[in-house]
């Protein structure tokens, strides 16, 4: 039996204080446990947080543009992220998933806790897994879906759960198609074809991909400059497709620019290159370090579609991207193995599998 995403963390329990979740709306001041300083995260204050003077940010790419593939390839190399317009996902579906997300987080905390994520689990309500790597708490709450959300949704919405399951199913279907299209546009732009990545062939009758959906809520925060919504991390995925509501908060890191805010563009989606795509491209595409900041007047929602291969498919650098006189940059790894490495070594996971 292949390992599924839901099995991955059985040997990696995390002890996170779900039940001590504060009533974010009642706090007028940031408690000490939520106040971040540079010693809590070395990159906390790295370079400018408001946009750099150049106003530079990740590109917005029109998928209908004839040069879209090259623009995507370039963005994957320079930023590891881009936004897309004209992606074909109906606006109504984006509105539905935003409505679902805001309805979920508006539920009373006791109801949300009925679907709390277990210490060894992947799915359910709680703080992001990465919380265990930091001394300070993040100003956010999350809900992870992997596989059918039916059981959890029944606990959250005894009456309406089926409608909400339909929205998730339709959303994941659209995201799967789009993620695969984007991966091939990016690979084709650097001369990699289906013949070079046989396990990922477009028309293979076997569905080689799997995914998780991460719903995030960043409540209004009394002292946003000292708080952290979601700490700096890279995703372990091939690609992550992120929908954000109209409140800014996502930032991406560039060595030469520091933290750069990704402005919300209505109807568009943010695409992040994840660690597995970085490995597959032998380091050509950058997995983007990103984080979420919070806001003093507006709450923020985001929905991340975390997309990768079946957990047991071995990912290694595409041979034609590796110089004949050098070894691939990374050892080959399955998504399940990589998630376990990440659960132990977090942001050092890529360096743990690097060939020297
Ligand atoms: C498939 C997955 C990627 C993820 C771990 C997970 O099993 C489900 C949640 C994902 C998420 C979302 C928030 C950021 C992140 C680093 C985390 O803690 O949980 C990612 C994980 C990842 O990409 O490694
Ligand atoms: O909320 C955001 O903008 C970022 C979310 C994110 O990085 C994630 O869910 O992995
Ligand atoms: Fe992320």
mmCIF file of C-alpha atoms and ligand atoms in Angstrom:
data_model
loop_
_atom_site.group_PDB
_atom_site.id
_atom_site.type_symbol
_atom_site.label_atom_id
_atom_site.label_comp_id
_atom_site.label_asym_id
_atom_site.label_seq_id
_atom_site.Cartn_x
_atom_site.Cartn_y
_atom_site.Cartn_z
ATOM 1 C CA UNK A 1 0.000 0.000 0.000
ATOM 2 C CA UNK A 2 1.511 3.384 -0.931
ATOM 3 C CA UNK A 3 1.890 5.906 1.874
ATOM 4 C CA UNK A 4 -0.691 8.649 1.625
ATOM 5 C CA UNK A 5 -0.244 12.222 2.788
ATOM 6 C CA UNK A 6 -2.399 11.382 5.790
ATOM 7 C CA UNK A 7 0.056 8.693 6.967
ATOM 8 C CA UNK A 8 3.182 10.759 6.670
ATOM 9 C CA UNK A 9 3.291 12.351 10.125
ATOM 10 C CA UNK A 10 2.481 9.237 12.179
ATOM 11 C CA UNK A 11 6.100 9.062 13.352
ATOM 12 C CA UNK A 12 6.347 12.849 13.698
ATOM 13 C CA UNK A 13 3.761 14.003 16.230
ATOM 14 C CA UNK A 14 3.673 17.672 17.089
ATOM 15 C CA UNK A 15 2.381 19.056 20.325
ATOM 16 C CA UNK A 16 0.677 22.284 19.462
ATOM 17 C CA UNK A 17 -1.588 24.206 21.801
ATOM 18 C CA UNK A 18 -4.837 23.987 19.763
ATOM 19 C CA UNK A 19 -7.045 24.285 22.765
ATOM 20 C CA UNK A 20 -5.211 27.400 23.940
ATOM 21 C CA UNK A 21 -6.134 29.236 20.762
ATOM 22 C CA UNK A 22 -6.848 32.811 21.950
ATOM 23 C CA UNK A 23 -10.001 34.710 21.166
ATOM 24 C CA UNK A 24 -8.175 36.890 18.646
ATOM 25 C CA UNK A 25 -11.000 39.428 18.489
ATOM 26 C CA UNK A 26 -10.913 40.145 22.219
ATOM 27 C CA UNK A 27 -7.205 41.056 22.444
ATOM 28 C CA UNK A 28 -6.319 44.761 22.483
ATOM 29 C CA UNK A 29 -2.613 44.136 22.928
ATOM 30 C CA UNK A 30 -0.315 41.492 21.573
ATOM 31 C CA UNK A 31 0.489 38.931 24.283
ATOM 32 C CA UNK A 32 4.206 38.294 24.740
ATOM 33 C CA UNK A 33 3.835 34.795 23.300
ATOM 34 C CA UNK A 34 2.725 36.415 19.980
ATOM 35 C CA UNK A 35 5.357 39.186 19.902
ATOM 36 C CA UNK A 36 8.136 38.380 17.424
ATOM 37 C CA UNK A 37 11.614 39.871 17.387
ATOM 38 C CA UNK A 38 14.562 39.118 15.091
ATOM 39 C CA UNK A 39 15.813 36.516 17.541
ATOM 40 C CA UNK A 40 12.604 34.490 17.034
ATOM 41 C CA UNK A 41 13.188 34.307 13.289
ATOM 42 C CA UNK A 42 16.474 35.476 11.802
ATOM 43 C CA UNK A 43 14.680 36.774 8.733
ATOM 44 C CA UNK A 44 11.965 38.600 10.708
ATOM 45 C CA UNK A 45 13.279 42.050 9.905
ATOM 46 C CA UNK A 46 15.396 41.227 6.854
ATOM 47 C CA UNK A 47 15.297 44.319 4.664
ATOM 48 C CA UNK A 48 12.248 46.392 3.833
ATOM 49 C CA UNK A 49 8.793 45.123 4.606
ATOM 50 C CA UNK A 50 6.917 47.812 2.733
ATOM 51 C CA UNK A 51 7.606 47.280 -0.984
ATOM 52 C CA UNK A 52 11.180 48.134 -2.003
ATOM 53 C CA UNK A 53 11.659 51.553 -3.532
ATOM 54 C CA UNK A 54 11.731 49.986 -6.985
ATOM 55 C CA UNK A 55 8.153 48.775 -6.468
ATOM 56 C CA UNK A 56 9.352 45.488 -7.860
ATOM 57 C CA UNK A 57 7.203 42.460 -7.182
ATOM 58 C CA UNK A 58 6.452 39.074 -8.737
ATOM 59 C CA UNK A 59 5.151 39.271 -12.322
ATOM 60 C CA UNK A 60 1.470 39.054 -13.220
ATOM 61 C CA UNK A 61 1.264 36.731 -16.227
ATOM 62 C CA UNK A 62 -1.692 36.577 -18.600
ATOM 63 C CA UNK A 63 -2.118 32.901 -19.469
ATOM 64 C CA UNK A 64 -3.663 33.889 -22.809
ATOM 65 C CA UNK A 65 -0.527 35.746 -23.826
ATOM 66 C CA UNK A 66 1.398 33.952 -26.602
ATOM 67 C CA UNK A 67 4.641 34.306 -24.630
ATOM 68 C CA UNK A 68 3.139 33.034 -21.333
ATOM 69 C CA UNK A 69 5.325 29.899 -21.194
ATOM 70 C CA UNK A 70 8.575 31.872 -21.379
ATOM 71 C CA UNK A 71 7.357 34.403 -18.847
ATOM 72 C CA UNK A 72 6.473 31.547 -16.472
ATOM 73 C CA UNK A 73 9.871 29.908 -16.949
ATOM 74 C CA UNK A 74 11.641 33.202 -16.263
ATOM 75 C CA UNK A 75 9.526 33.878 -13.151
ATOM 76 C CA UNK A 76 10.273 30.374 -11.812
ATOM 77 C CA UNK A 77 13.998 31.048 -12.233
ATOM 78 C CA UNK A 78 14.141 34.568 -10.799
ATOM 79 C CA UNK A 79 11.394 34.673 -8.173
ATOM 80 C CA UNK A 80 10.065 31.157 -7.726
ATOM 81 C CA UNK A 81 6.635 32.774 -7.834
ATOM 82 C CA UNK A 82 4.244 34.658 -10.102
ATOM 83 C CA UNK A 83 0.577 35.633 -10.339
ATOM 84 C CA UNK A 84 -1.695 34.499 -13.147
ATOM 85 C CA UNK A 85 -4.676 36.127 -14.800
ATOM 86 C CA UNK A 86 -6.976 34.497 -17.377
ATOM 87 C CA UNK A 87 -6.360 31.125 -15.754
ATOM 88 C CA UNK A 88 -9.797 29.767 -16.653
ATOM 89 C CA UNK A 89 -10.978 29.095 -13.082
ATOM 90 C CA UNK A 90 -14.506 30.583 -12.838
ATOM 91 C CA UNK A 91 -14.680 33.693 -10.658
ATOM 92 C CA UNK A 92 -17.782 32.280 -9.008
ATOM 93 C CA UNK A 93 -15.803 29.266 -7.777
ATOM 94 C CA UNK A 94 -13.151 31.568 -6.270
ATOM 95 C CA UNK A 95 -15.944 33.477 -4.537
ATOM 96 C CA UNK A 96 -17.453 30.202 -3.287
ATOM 97 C CA UNK A 97 -14.175 28.969 -1.777
ATOM 98 C CA UNK A 98 -13.621 32.370 -0.151
ATOM 99 C CA UNK A 99 -17.147 32.240 1.287
ATOM 100 C CA UNK A 100 -16.564 28.694 2.580
ATOM 101 C CA UNK A 101 -13.270 29.759 4.177
ATOM 102 C CA UNK A 102 -14.703 32.820 5.893
ATOM 103 C CA UNK A 103 -17.767 30.826 7.081
ATOM 104 C CA UNK A 104 -15.510 28.147 8.532
ATOM 105 C CA UNK A 105 -13.338 30.536 10.515
ATOM 106 C CA UNK A 106 -16.380 32.536 11.714
ATOM 107 C CA UNK A 107 -17.690 29.437 13.519
ATOM 108 C CA UNK A 108 -17.385 29.472 17.323
ATOM 109 C CA UNK A 109 -14.030 28.101 18.445
ATOM 110 C CA UNK A 110 -15.661 25.157 20.275
ATOM 111 C CA UNK A 111 -17.240 24.023 16.992
ATOM 112 C CA UNK A 112 -13.955 24.374 15.074
ATOM 113 C CA UNK A 113 -12.204 22.331 17.741
ATOM 114 C CA UNK A 114 -14.591 19.439 17.086
ATOM 115 C CA UNK A 115 -12.606 19.020 13.869
ATOM 116 C CA UNK A 116 -9.187 19.695 15.433
ATOM 117 C CA UNK A 117 -6.158 18.166 13.723
ATOM 118 C CA UNK A 118 -4.652 15.338 15.764
ATOM 119 C CA UNK A 119 -0.975 15.376 16.796
ATOM 120 C CA UNK A 120 -0.025 12.872 14.116
ATOM 121 C CA UNK A 121 -2.617 13.912 11.548
ATOM 122 C CA UNK A 122 -2.668 16.115 8.484
ATOM 123 C CA UNK A 123 -6.297 17.132 8.201
ATOM 124 C CA UNK A 124 -8.433 19.381 10.344
ATOM 125 C CA UNK A 125 -8.404 22.628 12.269
ATOM 126 C CA UNK A 126 -5.361 24.071 14.031
ATOM 127 C CA UNK A 127 -2.197 26.079 13.653
ATOM 128 C CA UNK A 128 0.164 25.246 10.758
ATOM 129 C CA UNK A 129 2.590 22.373 11.397
ATOM 130 C CA UNK A 130 5.560 24.732 11.104
ATOM 131 C CA UNK A 131 4.482 26.365 14.390
ATOM 132 C CA UNK A 132 6.442 23.698 16.233
ATOM 133 C CA UNK A 133 9.726 25.192 14.950
ATOM 134 C CA UNK A 134 9.240 28.586 16.569
ATOM 135 C CA UNK A 135 9.180 29.857 20.153
ATOM 136 C CA UNK A 136 6.516 32.420 19.350
ATOM 137 C CA UNK A 137 2.977 31.755 18.197
ATOM 138 C CA UNK A 138 1.600 32.786 14.847
ATOM 139 C CA UNK A 139 -1.373 35.125 14.504
ATOM 140 C CA UNK A 140 -3.455 32.777 12.396
ATOM 141 C CA UNK A 141 -5.622 29.701 12.332
ATOM 142 C CA UNK A 142 -5.762 27.068 9.619
ATOM 143 C CA UNK A 143 -7.714 24.141 8.314
ATOM 144 C CA UNK A 144 -6.100 21.404 6.233
ATOM 145 C CA UNK A 145 -7.996 19.143 3.838
ATOM 146 C CA UNK A 146 -6.435 16.033 2.305
ATOM 147 C CA UNK A 147 -8.836 13.552 0.766
ATOM 148 C CA UNK A 148 -12.537 13.917 1.444
ATOM 149 C CA UNK A 149 -13.451 16.627 3.975
ATOM 150 C CA UNK A 150 -16.835 14.947 4.605
ATOM 151 C CA UNK A 151 -16.211 13.767 8.179
ATOM 152 C CA UNK A 152 -14.772 17.058 9.342
ATOM 153 C CA UNK A 153 -17.333 19.168 7.497
ATOM 154 C CA UNK A 154 -20.199 17.183 9.039
ATOM 155 C CA UNK A 155 -18.900 18.201 12.480
ATOM 156 C CA UNK A 156 -18.541 21.838 11.443
ATOM 157 C CA UNK A 157 -21.797 22.249 9.535
ATOM 158 C CA UNK A 158 -24.295 19.531 10.478
ATOM 159 C CA UNK A 159 -26.796 20.906 7.892
ATOM 160 C CA UNK A 160 -24.749 22.347 5.050
ATOM 161 C CA UNK A 161 -21.733 20.028 4.852
ATOM 162 C CA UNK A 162 -22.661 18.473 1.513
ATOM 163 C CA UNK A 163 -22.811 21.847 -0.256
ATOM 164 C CA UNK A 164 -19.399 22.738 1.120
ATOM 165 C CA UNK A 165 -17.945 19.353 0.081
ATOM 166 C CA UNK A 166 -19.151 20.024 -3.485
ATOM 167 C CA UNK A 167 -17.318 23.351 -3.537
ATOM 168 C CA UNK A 168 -14.069 21.737 -2.344
ATOM 169 C CA UNK A 169 -14.357 18.942 -4.906
ATOM 170 C CA UNK A 170 -14.962 21.359 -7.772
ATOM 171 C CA UNK A 171 -12.173 23.681 -6.576
ATOM 172 C CA UNK A 172 -9.637 20.843 -6.319
ATOM 173 C CA UNK A 173 -10.592 19.574 -9.770
ATOM 174 C CA UNK A 174 -9.983 22.998 -11.341
ATOM 175 C CA UNK A 175 -6.733 23.464 -9.417
ATOM 176 C CA UNK A 176 -5.417 20.024 -10.452
ATOM 177 C CA UNK A 177 -5.930 20.814 -14.145
ATOM 178 C CA UNK A 178 -4.369 24.244 -13.815
ATOM 179 C CA UNK A 179 -1.354 23.038 -11.798
ATOM 180 C CA UNK A 180 -0.544 20.391 -14.379
ATOM 181 C CA UNK A 181 -0.852 22.906 -17.226
ATOM 182 C CA UNK A 182 1.470 25.348 -15.432
ATOM 183 C CA UNK A 183 4.043 22.673 -14.656
ATOM 184 C CA UNK A 184 4.268 21.694 -18.320
ATOM 185 C CA UNK A 185 4.426 25.313 -19.505
ATOM 186 C CA UNK A 186 7.339 25.913 -17.128
ATOM 187 C CA UNK A 187 9.138 22.675 -18.083
ATOM 188 C CA UNK A 188 8.584 23.113 -21.819
ATOM 189 C CA UNK A 189 10.079 26.602 -21.590
ATOM 190 C CA UNK A 190 13.398 25.068 -20.484
ATOM 191 C CA UNK A 191 13.309 22.339 -23.125
ATOM 192 C CA UNK A 192 11.912 19.530 -20.950
ATOM 193 C CA UNK A 193 9.195 17.425 -22.567
ATOM 194 C CA UNK A 194 6.902 14.602 -21.462
ATOM 195 C CA UNK A 195 9.487 12.109 -22.688
ATOM 196 C CA UNK A 196 11.933 13.463 -20.106
ATOM 197 C CA UNK A 197 9.595 13.061 -17.116
ATOM 198 C CA UNK A 198 7.777 9.856 -17.911
ATOM 199 C CA UNK A 199 5.970 9.494 -14.565
ATOM 200 C CA UNK A 200 4.309 12.852 -15.083
ATOM 201 C CA UNK A 201 2.988 12.292 -18.599
ATOM 202 C CA UNK A 202 -0.104 14.368 -19.338
ATOM 203 C CA UNK A 203 -2.215 11.619 -20.799
ATOM 204 C CA UNK A 204 -1.107 8.798 -18.601
ATOM 205 C CA UNK A 205 -4.244 6.920 -17.500
ATOM 206 C CA UNK A 206 -2.904 6.816 -13.997
ATOM 207 C CA UNK A 207 -3.420 9.905 -11.886
ATOM 208 C CA UNK A 208 0.066 10.509 -10.549
ATOM 209 C CA UNK A 209 -0.702 13.651 -8.569
ATOM 210 C CA UNK A 210 -2.130 14.298 -5.124
ATOM 211 C CA UNK A 211 -2.804 17.441 -3.170
ATOM 212 C CA UNK A 212 -3.833 19.096 0.053
ATOM 213 C CA UNK A 213 -5.861 22.246 0.566
ATOM 214 C CA UNK A 214 -4.795 24.633 3.319
ATOM 215 C CA UNK A 215 -7.324 27.282 4.360
ATOM 216 C CA UNK A 216 -5.740 30.152 6.293
ATOM 217 C CA UNK A 217 -7.252 32.944 8.354
ATOM 218 C CA UNK A 218 -5.279 35.909 9.672
ATOM 219 C CA UNK A 219 -7.513 37.861 12.059
ATOM 220 C CA UNK A 220 -7.245 41.615 12.541
ATOM 221 C CA UNK A 221 -4.244 42.225 14.786
ATOM 222 C CA UNK A 222 -3.702 45.087 17.295
ATOM 223 C CA UNK A 223 0.086 45.324 16.668
ATOM 224 C CA UNK A 224 0.766 43.853 13.238
ATOM 225 C CA UNK A 225 4.384 45.025 12.997
ATOM 226 C CA UNK A 226 5.362 42.741 15.840
ATOM 227 C CA UNK A 227 3.174 39.795 14.893
ATOM 228 C CA UNK A 228 3.670 36.997 12.364
ATOM 229 C CA UNK A 229 0.764 35.428 10.460
ATOM 230 C CA UNK A 230 2.634 32.477 9.005
ATOM 231 C CA UNK A 231 6.406 32.306 9.488
ATOM 232 C CA UNK A 232 8.883 32.113 6.611
ATOM 233 C CA UNK A 233 8.890 28.727 4.874
ATOM 234 C CA UNK A 234 9.043 27.076 1.503
ATOM 235 C CA UNK A 235 6.329 24.632 0.461
ATOM 236 C CA UNK A 236 7.384 21.037 -0.064
ATOM 237 C CA UNK A 237 5.277 20.784 -3.220
ATOM 238 C CA UNK A 238 5.865 20.787 -6.946
ATOM 239 C CA UNK A 239 3.627 23.858 -7.206
ATOM 240 C CA UNK A 240 1.298 25.681 -4.824
ATOM 241 C CA UNK A 241 -1.625 27.691 -6.199
ATOM 242 C CA UNK A 242 -2.767 30.341 -3.770
ATOM 243 C CA UNK A 243 -5.947 32.353 -3.734
ATOM 244 C CA UNK A 244 -5.853 35.394 -1.439
ATOM 245 C CA UNK A 245 -8.728 37.719 -0.582
ATOM 246 C CA UNK A 246 -8.325 41.427 -1.194
ATOM 247 C CA UNK A 247 -6.136 42.075 1.857
ATOM 248 C CA UNK A 248 -2.362 42.125 1.345
ATOM 249 C CA UNK A 249 -0.155 39.974 3.603
ATOM 250 C CA UNK A 250 1.781 37.482 1.476
ATOM 251 C CA UNK A 251 5.477 38.322 1.115
ATOM 252 C CA UNK A 252 8.162 36.553 -0.873
ATOM 253 C CA UNK A 253 11.878 36.729 -0.155
ATOM 254 C CA UNK A 254 14.551 37.661 -2.672
ATOM 255 C CA UNK A 255 18.196 37.697 -1.588
ATOM 256 C CA UNK A 256 18.749 41.039 -3.340
ATOM 257 C CA UNK A 257 15.470 42.728 -2.332
ATOM 258 C CA UNK A 258 14.487 41.267 1.024
ATOM 259 C CA UNK A 259 10.782 40.759 1.728
ATOM 260 C CA UNK A 260 8.524 41.833 -1.114
ATOM 261 C CA UNK A 261 4.752 42.129 -0.730
ATOM 262 C CA UNK A 262 2.554 40.370 -3.298
ATOM 263 C CA UNK A 263 -0.354 42.753 -3.907
ATOM 264 C CA UNK A 264 -3.723 41.033 -4.238
ATOM 265 C CA UNK A 265 -5.008 41.263 -7.822
ATOM 266 C CA UNK A 266 -8.748 40.484 -7.885
ATOM 267 C CA UNK A 267 -9.499 37.197 -9.626
ATOM 268 C CA UNK A 268 -5.858 36.189 -10.015
ATOM 269 C CA UNK A 269 -3.949 33.326 -8.376
ATOM 270 C CA UNK A 270 -0.436 33.271 -6.933
ATOM 271 C CA UNK A 271 1.776 30.360 -7.990
ATOM 272 C CA UNK A 272 4.707 29.257 -5.806
ATOM 273 C CA UNK A 273 7.461 26.926 -6.872
ATOM 274 C CA UNK A 274 7.856 24.267 -4.172
ATOM 275 C CA UNK A 275 10.891 22.238 -3.076
ATOM 276 C CA UNK A 276 10.066 19.222 -5.269
ATOM 277 C CA UNK A 277 9.983 21.363 -8.423
ATOM 278 C CA UNK A 278 13.326 22.842 -7.375
ATOM 279 C CA UNK A 279 14.722 19.294 -7.108
ATOM 280 C CA UNK A 280 13.132 18.169 -10.392
ATOM 281 C CA UNK A 281 14.593 21.171 -12.227
ATOM 282 C CA UNK A 282 18.023 20.509 -10.677
ATOM 283 C CA UNK A 283 17.898 23.849 -8.894
ATOM 284 C CA UNK A 284 16.971 25.902 -11.972
ATOM 285 C CA UNK A 285 13.577 26.848 -10.564
ATOM 286 C CA UNK A 286 13.747 28.408 -7.091
ATOM 287 C CA UNK A 287 11.460 27.228 -4.336
ATOM 288 C CA UNK A 288 10.287 30.513 -2.943
ATOM 289 C CA UNK A 289 10.681 31.467 0.708
ATOM 290 C CA UNK A 290 7.448 33.167 1.721
ATOM 291 C CA UNK A 291 5.477 34.249 4.769
ATOM 292 C CA UNK A 292 2.244 36.006 5.697
ATOM 293 C CA UNK A 293 2.049 39.254 7.671
ATOM 294 C CA UNK A 294 -1.097 40.536 9.320
ATOM 295 C CA UNK A 295 -3.184 43.660 9.277
ATOM 296 C CA UNK A 296 -4.565 46.093 11.851
ATOM 297 C CA UNK A 297 -7.908 46.767 10.209
ATOM 298 C CA UNK A 298 -8.748 43.907 7.847
ATOM 299 C CA UNK A 299 -8.764 40.205 8.313
ATOM 300 C CA UNK A 300 -7.206 38.106 5.606
ATOM 301 C CA UNK A 301 -8.032 34.724 4.116
ATOM 302 C CA UNK A 302 -6.018 32.552 1.791
ATOM 303 C CA UNK A 303 -6.514 29.138 0.230
ATOM 304 C CA UNK A 304 -3.377 27.202 -0.735
ATOM 305 C CA UNK A 305 -3.649 24.229 -3.092
ATOM 306 C CA UNK A 306 -0.506 22.208 -2.299
ATOM 307 C CA UNK A 307 0.170 19.974 -5.268
ATOM 308 C CA UNK A 308 2.689 17.207 -5.697
ATOM 309 C CA UNK A 309 3.145 13.651 -6.935
ATOM 310 C CA UNK A 310 1.706 10.506 -5.328
ATOM 311 C CA UNK A 311 3.669 10.074 -2.111
ATOM 312 C CA UNK A 312 5.696 7.105 -3.350
ATOM 313 C CA UNK A 313 6.866 8.437 -6.718
ATOM 314 C CA UNK A 314 10.608 9.053 -6.677
ATOM 315 C CA UNK A 315 11.549 12.578 -7.774
ATOM 316 C CA UNK A 316 14.983 13.223 -9.155
ATOM 317 C CA UNK A 317 16.507 15.924 -11.322
ATOM 318 C CA UNK A 318 15.587 15.675 -15.004
ATOM 319 C CA UNK A 319 18.737 14.046 -16.501
ATOM 320 C CA UNK A 320 19.027 16.530 -19.376
ATOM 321 C CA UNK A 321 19.306 19.383 -16.847
ATOM 322 C CA UNK A 322 22.295 17.761 -15.157
ATOM 323 C CA UNK A 323 25.735 18.356 -16.584
ATOM 324 C CA UNK A 324 27.311 15.052 -17.777
ATOM 325 C CA UNK A 325 30.340 15.724 -15.568
ATOM 326 C CA UNK A 326 28.442 16.518 -12.393
ATOM 327 C CA UNK A 327 26.023 14.706 -10.142
ATOM 328 C CA UNK A 328 22.460 15.968 -9.695
ATOM 329 C CA UNK A 329 22.190 18.729 -7.106
ATOM 330 C CA UNK A 330 19.953 16.585 -4.882
ATOM 331 C CA UNK A 331 19.435 12.964 -3.946
ATOM 332 C CA UNK A 332 16.203 11.541 -5.280
ATOM 333 C CA UNK A 333 13.332 11.530 -2.839
ATOM 334 C CA UNK A 334 9.623 10.687 -2.618
ATOM 335 C CA UNK A 335 7.160 13.292 -1.346
ATOM 336 C CA UNK A 336 6.478 11.144 1.725
ATOM 337 C CA UNK A 337 10.205 10.899 2.516
ATOM 338 C CA UNK A 338 10.665 14.600 1.949
ATOM 339 C CA UNK A 339 7.770 15.597 4.218
ATOM 340 C CA UNK A 340 9.329 13.520 6.986
ATOM 341 C CA UNK A 341 12.703 15.206 6.465
ATOM 342 C CA UNK A 342 10.917 18.548 6.545
ATOM 343 C CA UNK A 343 9.051 17.599 9.715
ATOM 344 C CA UNK A 344 12.441 17.167 11.400
ATOM 345 C CA UNK A 345 14.693 19.699 9.691
ATOM 346 C CA UNK A 346 12.161 22.279 8.416
ATOM 347 C CA UNK A 347 13.879 24.983 6.317
ATOM 348 C CA UNK A 348 17.128 22.957 6.231
ATOM 349 C CA UNK A 349 15.410 19.997 4.533
ATOM 350 C CA UNK A 350 16.753 20.802 1.044
ATOM 351 C CA UNK A 351 20.306 21.090 2.301
ATOM 352 C CA UNK A 352 19.942 17.697 4.037
ATOM 353 C CA UNK A 353 19.486 15.964 0.664
ATOM 354 C CA UNK A 354 21.954 18.029 -1.312
ATOM 355 C CA UNK A 355 24.814 16.147 -2.990
ATOM 356 C CA UNK A 356 28.135 17.681 -2.142
HETATM 357 C C1 LIG B 1 1.000 18.228 1.867
HETATM 358 C C2 LIG B 1 1.372 19.041 2.807
HETATM 359 C C3 LIG B 1 2.214 20.247 2.595
HETATM 360 C C4 LIG B 1 2.239 20.890 3.963
HETATM 361 C C5 LIG B 1 2.203 19.701 4.864
HETATM 362 C C6 LIG B 1 1.043 18.906 4.236
HETATM 363 O O1 LIG B 1 1.006 17.591 4.681
HETATM 364 C C7 LIG B 1 -0.292 19.583 4.536
HETATM 365 C C8 LIG B 1 -0.126 21.032 4.942
HETATM 366 C C9 LIG B 1 0.970 21.759 4.178
HETATM 367 C C10 LIG B 1 1.446 23.003 4.906
HETATM 368 C C11 LIG B 1 0.572 24.264 4.676
HETATM 369 C C12 LIG B 1 1.178 25.439 5.461
HETATM 370 C C13 LIG B 1 2.692 25.568 5.270
HETATM 371 C C14 LIG B 1 3.366 24.174 5.419
HETATM 372 C C15 LIG B 1 4.888 24.301 5.381
HETATM 373 C C16 LIG B 1 2.814 23.502 6.655
HETATM 374 O O2 LIG B 1 3.244 23.556 7.795
HETATM 375 O O3 LIG B 1 1.669 22.788 6.318
HETATM 376 C C17 LIG B 1 2.827 23.233 4.352
HETATM 377 C C18 LIG B 1 3.418 21.825 4.262
HETATM 378 C C19 LIG B 1 4.560 21.757 3.253
HETATM 379 O O4 LIG B 1 4.437 22.245 2.121
HETATM 380 O O5 LIG B 1 5.598 21.206 3.621
HETATM 381 O O1 LIG B 2 -1.551 33.115 3.401
HETATM 382 C C1 LIG B 2 -0.640 33.185 2.596
HETATM 383 O O2 LIG B 2 -0.534 34.115 1.795
HETATM 384 C C2 LIG B 2 0.432 32.123 2.562
HETATM 385 C C3 LIG B 2 -0.087 30.762 2.876
HETATM 386 C C4 LIG B 2 0.949 29.711 2.728
HETATM 387 O O3 LIG B 2 2.095 30.000 2.498
HETATM 388 C C5 LIG B 2 0.604 28.288 2.867
HETATM 389 O O4 LIG B 2 -0.557 27.969 3.206
HETATM 390 O O5 LIG B 2 1.502 27.456 2.616
HETATM 391 FE FE1 LIG B 3 3.291 28.262 1.939
#
